[in-house]
XYZ file of C-alpha atoms in Angstrom:
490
model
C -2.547 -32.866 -4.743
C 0.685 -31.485 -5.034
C 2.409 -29.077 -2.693
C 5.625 -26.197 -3.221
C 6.980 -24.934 0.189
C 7.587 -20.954 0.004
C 9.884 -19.768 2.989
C 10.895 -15.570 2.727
C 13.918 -14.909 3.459
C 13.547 -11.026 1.937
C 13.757 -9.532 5.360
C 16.166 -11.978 7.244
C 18.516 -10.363 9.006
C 21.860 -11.307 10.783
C 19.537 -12.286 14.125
C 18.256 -15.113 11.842
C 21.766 -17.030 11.621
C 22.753 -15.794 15.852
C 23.436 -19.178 17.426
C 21.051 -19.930 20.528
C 22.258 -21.442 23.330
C 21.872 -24.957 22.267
C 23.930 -24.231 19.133
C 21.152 -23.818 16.833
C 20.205 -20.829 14.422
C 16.441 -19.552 13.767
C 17.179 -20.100 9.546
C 18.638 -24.073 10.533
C 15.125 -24.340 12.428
C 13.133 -23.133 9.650
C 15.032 -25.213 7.433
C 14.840 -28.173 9.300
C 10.675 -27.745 9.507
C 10.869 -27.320 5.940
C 12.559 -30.917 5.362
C 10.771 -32.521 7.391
C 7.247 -31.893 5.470
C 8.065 -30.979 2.157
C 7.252 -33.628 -0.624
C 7.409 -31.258 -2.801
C 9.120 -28.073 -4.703
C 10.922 -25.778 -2.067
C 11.401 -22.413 -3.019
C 13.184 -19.665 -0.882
C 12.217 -16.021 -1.678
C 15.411 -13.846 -1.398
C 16.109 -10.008 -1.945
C 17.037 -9.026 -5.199
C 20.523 -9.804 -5.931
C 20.587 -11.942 -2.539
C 21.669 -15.432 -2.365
C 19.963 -18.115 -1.404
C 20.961 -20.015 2.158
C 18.261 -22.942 1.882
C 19.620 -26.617 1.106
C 17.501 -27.673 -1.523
C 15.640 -24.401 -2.231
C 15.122 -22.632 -5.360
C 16.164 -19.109 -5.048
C 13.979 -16.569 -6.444
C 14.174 -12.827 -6.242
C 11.550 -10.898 -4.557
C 11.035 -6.677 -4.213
C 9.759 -5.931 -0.181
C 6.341 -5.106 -1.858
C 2.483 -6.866 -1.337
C 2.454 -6.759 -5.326
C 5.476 -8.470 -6.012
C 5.098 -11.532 -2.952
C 2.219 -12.350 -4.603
C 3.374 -12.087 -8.264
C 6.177 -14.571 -7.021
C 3.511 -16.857 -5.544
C 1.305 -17.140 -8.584
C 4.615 -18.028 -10.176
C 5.113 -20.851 -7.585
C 1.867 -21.749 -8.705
C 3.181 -22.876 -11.651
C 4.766 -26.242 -10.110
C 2.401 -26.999 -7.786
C -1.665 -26.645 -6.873
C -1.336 -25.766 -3.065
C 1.519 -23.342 -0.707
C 2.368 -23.622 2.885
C 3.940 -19.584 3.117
C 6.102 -19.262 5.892
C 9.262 -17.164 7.131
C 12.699 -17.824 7.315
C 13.534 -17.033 10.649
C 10.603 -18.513 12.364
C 12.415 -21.228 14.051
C 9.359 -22.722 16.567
C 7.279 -23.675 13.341
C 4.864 -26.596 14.582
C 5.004 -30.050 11.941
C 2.165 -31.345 14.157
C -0.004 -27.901 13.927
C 1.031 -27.437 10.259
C -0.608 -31.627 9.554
C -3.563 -30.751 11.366
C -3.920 -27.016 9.323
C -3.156 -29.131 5.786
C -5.775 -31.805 6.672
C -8.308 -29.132 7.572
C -7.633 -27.410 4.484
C -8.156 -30.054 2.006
C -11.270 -31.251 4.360
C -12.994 -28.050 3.460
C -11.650 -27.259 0.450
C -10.394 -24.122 1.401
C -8.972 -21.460 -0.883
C -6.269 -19.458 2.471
C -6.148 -21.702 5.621
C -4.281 -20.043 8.777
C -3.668 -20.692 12.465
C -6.324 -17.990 14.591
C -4.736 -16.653 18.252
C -1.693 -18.761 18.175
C 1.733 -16.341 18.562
C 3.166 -15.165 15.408
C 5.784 -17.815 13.536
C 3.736 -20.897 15.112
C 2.431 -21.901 11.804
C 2.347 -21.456 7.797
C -0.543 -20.051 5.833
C -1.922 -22.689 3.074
C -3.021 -21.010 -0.114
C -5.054 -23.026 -2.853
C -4.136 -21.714 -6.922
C -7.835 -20.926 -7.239
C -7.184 -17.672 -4.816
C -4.754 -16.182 -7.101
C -7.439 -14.432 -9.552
C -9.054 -12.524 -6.675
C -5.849 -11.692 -4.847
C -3.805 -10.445 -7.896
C -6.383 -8.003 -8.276
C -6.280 -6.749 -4.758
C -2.303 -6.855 -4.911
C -2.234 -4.689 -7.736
C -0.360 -1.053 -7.221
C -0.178 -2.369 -3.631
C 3.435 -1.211 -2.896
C 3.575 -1.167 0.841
C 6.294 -3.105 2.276
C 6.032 -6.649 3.386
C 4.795 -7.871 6.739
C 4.448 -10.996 8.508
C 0.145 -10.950 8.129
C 0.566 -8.961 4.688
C -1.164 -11.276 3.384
C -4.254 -11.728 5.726
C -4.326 -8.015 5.436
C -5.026 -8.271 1.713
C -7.314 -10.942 2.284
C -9.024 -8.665 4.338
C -9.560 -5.830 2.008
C -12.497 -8.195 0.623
C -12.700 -11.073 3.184
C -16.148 -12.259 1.952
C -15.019 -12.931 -1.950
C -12.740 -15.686 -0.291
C -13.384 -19.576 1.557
C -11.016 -19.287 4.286
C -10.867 -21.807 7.320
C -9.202 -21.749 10.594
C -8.305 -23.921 13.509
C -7.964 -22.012 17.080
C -5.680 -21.918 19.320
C -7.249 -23.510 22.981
C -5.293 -20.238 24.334
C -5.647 -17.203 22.932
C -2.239 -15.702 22.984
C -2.701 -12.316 21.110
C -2.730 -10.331 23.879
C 0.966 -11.237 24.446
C 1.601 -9.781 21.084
C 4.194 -12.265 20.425
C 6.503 -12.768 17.400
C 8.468 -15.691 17.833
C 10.987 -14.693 15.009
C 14.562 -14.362 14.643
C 14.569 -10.798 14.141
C 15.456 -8.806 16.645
C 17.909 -8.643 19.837
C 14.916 -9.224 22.009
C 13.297 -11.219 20.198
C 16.391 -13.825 20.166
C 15.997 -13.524 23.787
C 12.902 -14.684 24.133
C 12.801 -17.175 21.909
C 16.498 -18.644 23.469
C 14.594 -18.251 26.747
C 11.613 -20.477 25.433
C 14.316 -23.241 23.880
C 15.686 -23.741 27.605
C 12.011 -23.807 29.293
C 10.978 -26.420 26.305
C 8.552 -24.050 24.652
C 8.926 -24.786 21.701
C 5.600 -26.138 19.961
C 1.976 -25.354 20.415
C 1.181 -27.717 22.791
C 4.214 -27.165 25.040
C 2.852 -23.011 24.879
C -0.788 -23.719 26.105
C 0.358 -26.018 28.360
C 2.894 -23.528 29.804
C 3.378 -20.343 28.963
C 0.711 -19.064 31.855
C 3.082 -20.155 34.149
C 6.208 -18.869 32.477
C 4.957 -15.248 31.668
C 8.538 -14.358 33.689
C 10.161 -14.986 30.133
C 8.352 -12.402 28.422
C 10.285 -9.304 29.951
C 13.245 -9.336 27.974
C 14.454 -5.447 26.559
C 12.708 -2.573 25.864
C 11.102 -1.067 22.817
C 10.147 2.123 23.560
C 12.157 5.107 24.631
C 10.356 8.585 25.853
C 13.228 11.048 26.123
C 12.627 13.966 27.221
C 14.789 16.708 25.472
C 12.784 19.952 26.510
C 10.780 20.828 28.717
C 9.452 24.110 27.112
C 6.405 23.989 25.968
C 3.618 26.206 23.628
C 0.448 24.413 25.042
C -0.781 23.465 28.160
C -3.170 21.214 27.856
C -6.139 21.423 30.432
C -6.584 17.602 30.773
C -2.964 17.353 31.395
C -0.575 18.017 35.341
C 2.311 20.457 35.324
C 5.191 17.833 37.205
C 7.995 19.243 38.298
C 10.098 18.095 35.840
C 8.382 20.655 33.739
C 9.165 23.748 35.413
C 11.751 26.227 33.801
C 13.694 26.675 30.467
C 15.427 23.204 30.018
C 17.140 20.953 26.958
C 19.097 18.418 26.805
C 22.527 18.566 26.255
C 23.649 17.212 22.210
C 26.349 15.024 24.056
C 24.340 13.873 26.675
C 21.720 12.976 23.583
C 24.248 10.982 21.541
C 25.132 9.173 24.834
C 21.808 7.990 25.194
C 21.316 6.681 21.797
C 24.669 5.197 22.119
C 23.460 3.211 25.392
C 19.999 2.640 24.255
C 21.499 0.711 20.543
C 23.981 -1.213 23.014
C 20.771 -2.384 24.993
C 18.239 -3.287 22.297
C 19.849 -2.997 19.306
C 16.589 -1.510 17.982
C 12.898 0.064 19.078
C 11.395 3.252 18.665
C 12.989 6.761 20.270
C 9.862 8.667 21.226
C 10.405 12.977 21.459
C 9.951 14.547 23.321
C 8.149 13.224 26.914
C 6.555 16.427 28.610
C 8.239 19.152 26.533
C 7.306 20.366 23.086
C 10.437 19.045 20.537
C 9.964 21.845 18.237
C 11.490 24.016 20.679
C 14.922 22.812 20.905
C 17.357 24.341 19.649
C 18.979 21.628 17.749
C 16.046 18.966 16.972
C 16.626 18.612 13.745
C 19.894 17.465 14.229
C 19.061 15.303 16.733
C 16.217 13.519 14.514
C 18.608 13.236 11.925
C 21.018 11.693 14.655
C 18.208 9.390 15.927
C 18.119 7.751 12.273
C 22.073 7.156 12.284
C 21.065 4.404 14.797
C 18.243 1.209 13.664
C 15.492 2.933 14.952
C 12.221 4.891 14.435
C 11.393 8.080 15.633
C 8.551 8.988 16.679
C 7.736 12.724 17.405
C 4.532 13.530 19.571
C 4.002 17.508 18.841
C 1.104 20.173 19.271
C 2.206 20.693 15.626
C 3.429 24.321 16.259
C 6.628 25.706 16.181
C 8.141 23.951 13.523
C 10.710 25.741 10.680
C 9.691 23.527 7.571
C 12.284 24.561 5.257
C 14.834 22.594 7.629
C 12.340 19.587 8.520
C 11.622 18.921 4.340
C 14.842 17.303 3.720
C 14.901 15.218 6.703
C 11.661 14.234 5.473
C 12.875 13.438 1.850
C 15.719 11.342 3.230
C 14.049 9.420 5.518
C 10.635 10.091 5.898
C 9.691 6.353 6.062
C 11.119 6.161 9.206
C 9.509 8.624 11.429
C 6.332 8.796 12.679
C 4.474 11.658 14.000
C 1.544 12.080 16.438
C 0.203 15.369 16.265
C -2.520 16.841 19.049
C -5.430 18.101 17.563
C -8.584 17.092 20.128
C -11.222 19.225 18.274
C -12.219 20.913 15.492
C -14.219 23.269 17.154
C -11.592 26.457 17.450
C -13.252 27.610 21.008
C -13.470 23.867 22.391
C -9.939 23.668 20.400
C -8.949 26.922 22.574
C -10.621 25.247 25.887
C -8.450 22.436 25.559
C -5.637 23.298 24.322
C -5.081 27.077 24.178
C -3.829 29.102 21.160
C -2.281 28.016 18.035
C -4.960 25.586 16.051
C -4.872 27.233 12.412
C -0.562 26.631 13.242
C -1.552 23.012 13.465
C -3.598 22.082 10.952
C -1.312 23.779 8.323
C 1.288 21.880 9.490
C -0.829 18.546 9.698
C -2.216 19.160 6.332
C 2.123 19.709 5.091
C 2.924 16.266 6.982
C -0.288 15.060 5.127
C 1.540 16.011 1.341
C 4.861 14.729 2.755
C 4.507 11.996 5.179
C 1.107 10.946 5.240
C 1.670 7.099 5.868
C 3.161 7.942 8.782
C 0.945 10.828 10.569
C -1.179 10.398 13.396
C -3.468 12.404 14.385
C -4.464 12.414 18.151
C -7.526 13.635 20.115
C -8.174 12.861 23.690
C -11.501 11.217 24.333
C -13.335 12.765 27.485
C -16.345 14.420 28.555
C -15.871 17.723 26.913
C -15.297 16.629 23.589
C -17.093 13.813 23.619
C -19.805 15.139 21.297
C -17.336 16.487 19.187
C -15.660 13.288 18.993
C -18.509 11.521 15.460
C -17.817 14.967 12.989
C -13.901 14.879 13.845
C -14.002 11.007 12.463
C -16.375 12.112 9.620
C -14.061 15.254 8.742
C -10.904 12.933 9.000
C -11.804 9.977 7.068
C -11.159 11.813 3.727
C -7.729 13.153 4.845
C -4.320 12.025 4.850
C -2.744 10.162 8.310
C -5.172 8.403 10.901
C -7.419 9.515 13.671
C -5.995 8.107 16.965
C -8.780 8.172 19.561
C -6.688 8.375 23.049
C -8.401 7.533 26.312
C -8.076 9.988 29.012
C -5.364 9.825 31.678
C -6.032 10.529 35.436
C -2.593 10.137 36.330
C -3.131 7.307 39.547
C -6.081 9.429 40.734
C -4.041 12.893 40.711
C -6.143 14.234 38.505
C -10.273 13.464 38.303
C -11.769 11.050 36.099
C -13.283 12.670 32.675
C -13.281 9.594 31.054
C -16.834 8.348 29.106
C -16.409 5.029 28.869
C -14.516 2.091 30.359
C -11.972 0.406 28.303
C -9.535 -1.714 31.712
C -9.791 -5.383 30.643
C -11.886 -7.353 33.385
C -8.727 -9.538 34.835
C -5.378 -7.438 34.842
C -2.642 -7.739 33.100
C 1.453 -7.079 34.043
C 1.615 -3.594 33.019
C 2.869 -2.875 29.327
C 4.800 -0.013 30.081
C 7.042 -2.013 33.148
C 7.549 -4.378 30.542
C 8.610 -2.939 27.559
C 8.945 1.583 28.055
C 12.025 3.238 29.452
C 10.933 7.052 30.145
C 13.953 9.114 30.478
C 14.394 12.512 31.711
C 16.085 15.785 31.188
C 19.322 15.224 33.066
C 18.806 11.424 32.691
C 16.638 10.014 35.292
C 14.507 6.698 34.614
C 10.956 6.937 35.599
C 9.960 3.496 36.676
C 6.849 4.646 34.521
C 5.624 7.017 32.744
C 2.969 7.891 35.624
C 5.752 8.368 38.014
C 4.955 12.499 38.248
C 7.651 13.195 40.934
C 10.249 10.664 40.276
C 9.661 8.468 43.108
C 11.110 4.946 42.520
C 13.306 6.147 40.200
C 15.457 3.013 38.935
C 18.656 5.235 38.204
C 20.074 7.863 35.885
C 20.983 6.506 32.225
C 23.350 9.276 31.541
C 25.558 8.478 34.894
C 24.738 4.596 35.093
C 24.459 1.607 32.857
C 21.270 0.879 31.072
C 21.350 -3.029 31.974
C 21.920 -2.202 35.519
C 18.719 -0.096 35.043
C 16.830 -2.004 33.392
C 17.209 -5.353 35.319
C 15.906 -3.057 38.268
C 12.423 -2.983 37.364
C 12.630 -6.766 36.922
C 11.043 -7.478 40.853
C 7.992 -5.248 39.612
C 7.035 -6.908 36.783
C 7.494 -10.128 38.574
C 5.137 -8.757 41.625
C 2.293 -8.137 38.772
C 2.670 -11.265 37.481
C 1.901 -12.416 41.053
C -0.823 -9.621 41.381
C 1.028 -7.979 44.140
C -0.155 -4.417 42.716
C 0.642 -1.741 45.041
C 0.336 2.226 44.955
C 0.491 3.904 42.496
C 0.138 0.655 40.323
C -3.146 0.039 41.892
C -4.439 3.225 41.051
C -3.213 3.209 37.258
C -5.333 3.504 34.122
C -2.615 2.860 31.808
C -1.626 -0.705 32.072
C -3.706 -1.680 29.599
C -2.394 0.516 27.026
C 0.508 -0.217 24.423
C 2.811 2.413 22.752
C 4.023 1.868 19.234
């Protein structure tokens, strides 16, 4: 039965062609994996009015939409009965994993064969022509952008219509939330990092990684900034640290400094406003949202949803809505458990839920804090929601290291503990531009320096000897205290 290759390129970027340290690229990889298996058509999916940079490949244009990947696979379809879908920049693609997922797929006669708990860019996805009725009709009007599992995702919207097969990893790796893609500064990293230990193919992974998890802490992707710390609401189920006291902001030039540091260390990640402090209530947020976007991040703005001027926010939202994210805290419905909780100001927040809801509502979040006192409160808030724009986020409760008591109903901790999320991958930054080692660190303590007054490699290689001490499960106080390891932010 004949085969056609499919690599997209749509979304490379200029990570995909960075030399690693043995001289090779993340496209030259791909392309390489693709020569070495393909007996048949090759065609490279490209942005429209892109090029194509695949030897041997058939350029064809593709929009960054569900509908139109899969309009441009049924036309691939056309030359051949079977596709092995992968991604341009995926440069660790297995030949040995991709034979074994090809001979289980025409062994079962499967219509979508993938790889199950292996890390992202390990191996293709198989597709048989006789899926293309079905999934043409779930594609249809789907114009969300492209991901890497977009198409697993519309598999999913009616996983039973389908015969799908698997093979599973001996390791299950998706805890590590790995993408081992070309896409990113810290992604490059990692993957350079895996080229010198020889981590390269499945095998090599399950037979190593475990005792390479030192790799995996390359630069961070999420920023808490705290540019306030005024705020409307004082949540009951929340401490007052010092760092909240009085009538602070930060500075616009200290601001653009930051951002300025923070591209020079990652490149890219998500700038979270505003850590302890209400952003609504400085004096130039808008600007500095707007200023946020001038870099290659998101933004993502955790608010009480009060305070907010909307005839200034609406254009930023026309502009670049797509970008920013927004959690807002709602934690009942109830307005006296509402009040309990949270104090004054619920009608203020749902109007201006229900305005990011007409505006922005792929990108709203709304947040309740699960604990005892709302517990029973929690089934008709997920009822109510489920009809309205944005998602219900369902947010454990936070003791704070045992500083504040435990109000949480059920226990979520994983049974053996992993490195801390937040020491791997957060950078919590103050008012006058102290790093928290964490974002439990209530007083300071530990601090690993001051990103306005220092530089943010210096800082950031300081946490380096904790992560390593998890990894070793040296986990001392207030580590061994914390409820939040666990947990991952966006």
């Amino acid at each position: 039965m004949s085969t056609c290759y499919v690599v997209n390129a749509i979304k490379a970027n200029t990570w995909a062609d960075e030399p690693f340290s043995d001289g090779t690229t993340s496209r030259e990889r791909t392309a390489r994996f693709a020569g070495s298996l393909s007996d048949g058509p090759l065609i490279e999916l490209i942005p429209p009015g892109g090029r194509g940079a695949l030897k041997g490949a058939t350029p064809m244009e593709c929009g960054d939409t569900v509908e139109e990947l899969v309009t441009r696979l049924e036309e691939a379809f056309s030359l051949a009965e079977r596709i092995v879908y992968v991604w341009a920049d995926t440069p660790f693609l297995d030949p040995e994993l991709t034979r074994d997922l090809l001979a289980h797929h025409h062994l079962y006669m499967s219509q979508y064969t993938f790889s199950d708990g292996w890390p992202i860019g390990l191996a293709p996805e198989i597709l048989e022509n006789r899926i293309m009725e079905k999934l043409s009709l779930l594609a249809r009007g789907d114009r969300s952008p492209l991901k890497r599992d977009s198409l697993f995702t519309l598999i999913q919207k009616d996983i039973n219509a389908f015969d799908l097969e698997t093979i599973i990893s001996p390791k299950d790796f998706r805890l590590l939330r790995l993408t081992l893609a070309g896409d990113s500064k810290r992604n490059h990293l990692l993957l350079n990092r895996f080229i010198e230990a020889g981590l390269t193919t499945g095998k090599a992974l399950a037979e190593g990684l475990d005792q390479s998890q030192n790799l995996l802490r390359t630069l961070p992707a999420f920023y808490q900034l705290q540019i306030t710390n005024r705020r409307l609401q004082k949540p009951s189920y929340l401490p007052v640290p010092p760092f909240t006291d009085g009538d602070g902001e930060m500075g616009q030039e200290d601001f653009s400094l930051l951002l300025n540091k923070i591209s020079r260390l990652s490149r890219d990640g998500v700038i979270s406003l505003s850590l302890w402090g209400e952003p609504s209530l400085h004096s130039r947020i808008y600007e500095m949202m707007a200023e946020v976007l001038t870099h290659d991040f998101r933004l993502l703005v955790e608010t009480s949803g009060r305070g907010w001027e909307r005839e200034k926010l609406l254009p930023l939202l026309e502009r670049e809505g797509s970008r920013i994210d927004w959690i807002v805290e709602l934690d009942a419905l109830d307005p006296a458990l509402y009040r309990a909780l949270r104090g004054e100001g619920q009608e203020e927040a749902l109007d201006f839920i229900a305005f990011l809801g007409e505006n922005c509502g792929e990108n709203l979040y709304v947040q309740t804090t699960r604990m005892g006192e709302n517990e029973d409160h929690l089934e008709s808030l997920y009822q109510t929601w489920k009809g309205k724009p944005g998602k219900l986020i369902i947010k454990k409760y936070d003791h704070f290291c045992g500083r504040l008591p435990s109000r949480k109903v059920t226990e979520l901790a994983p049974l053996d503990r992993n490195p801390c999320w937040h020491i791997k991958r957060d950078m919590a930054v103050l008012l006058d531009g102290t790093v928290l080692f964490c974002q439990e660190a209530l007083d300071g303590e530990k601090s690993p320096g001051n990103l306005i007054k220092e530089e943010p490699e210096t800082i950031w290689s300081r946490g380096e000897a904790l992560y390593l001490d998890h990894l070793d499960g040296k986990i001392l106080s207030p580590c061994s205290e914390c409820d939040e390891y666990y947990t991952y932010n966006f």
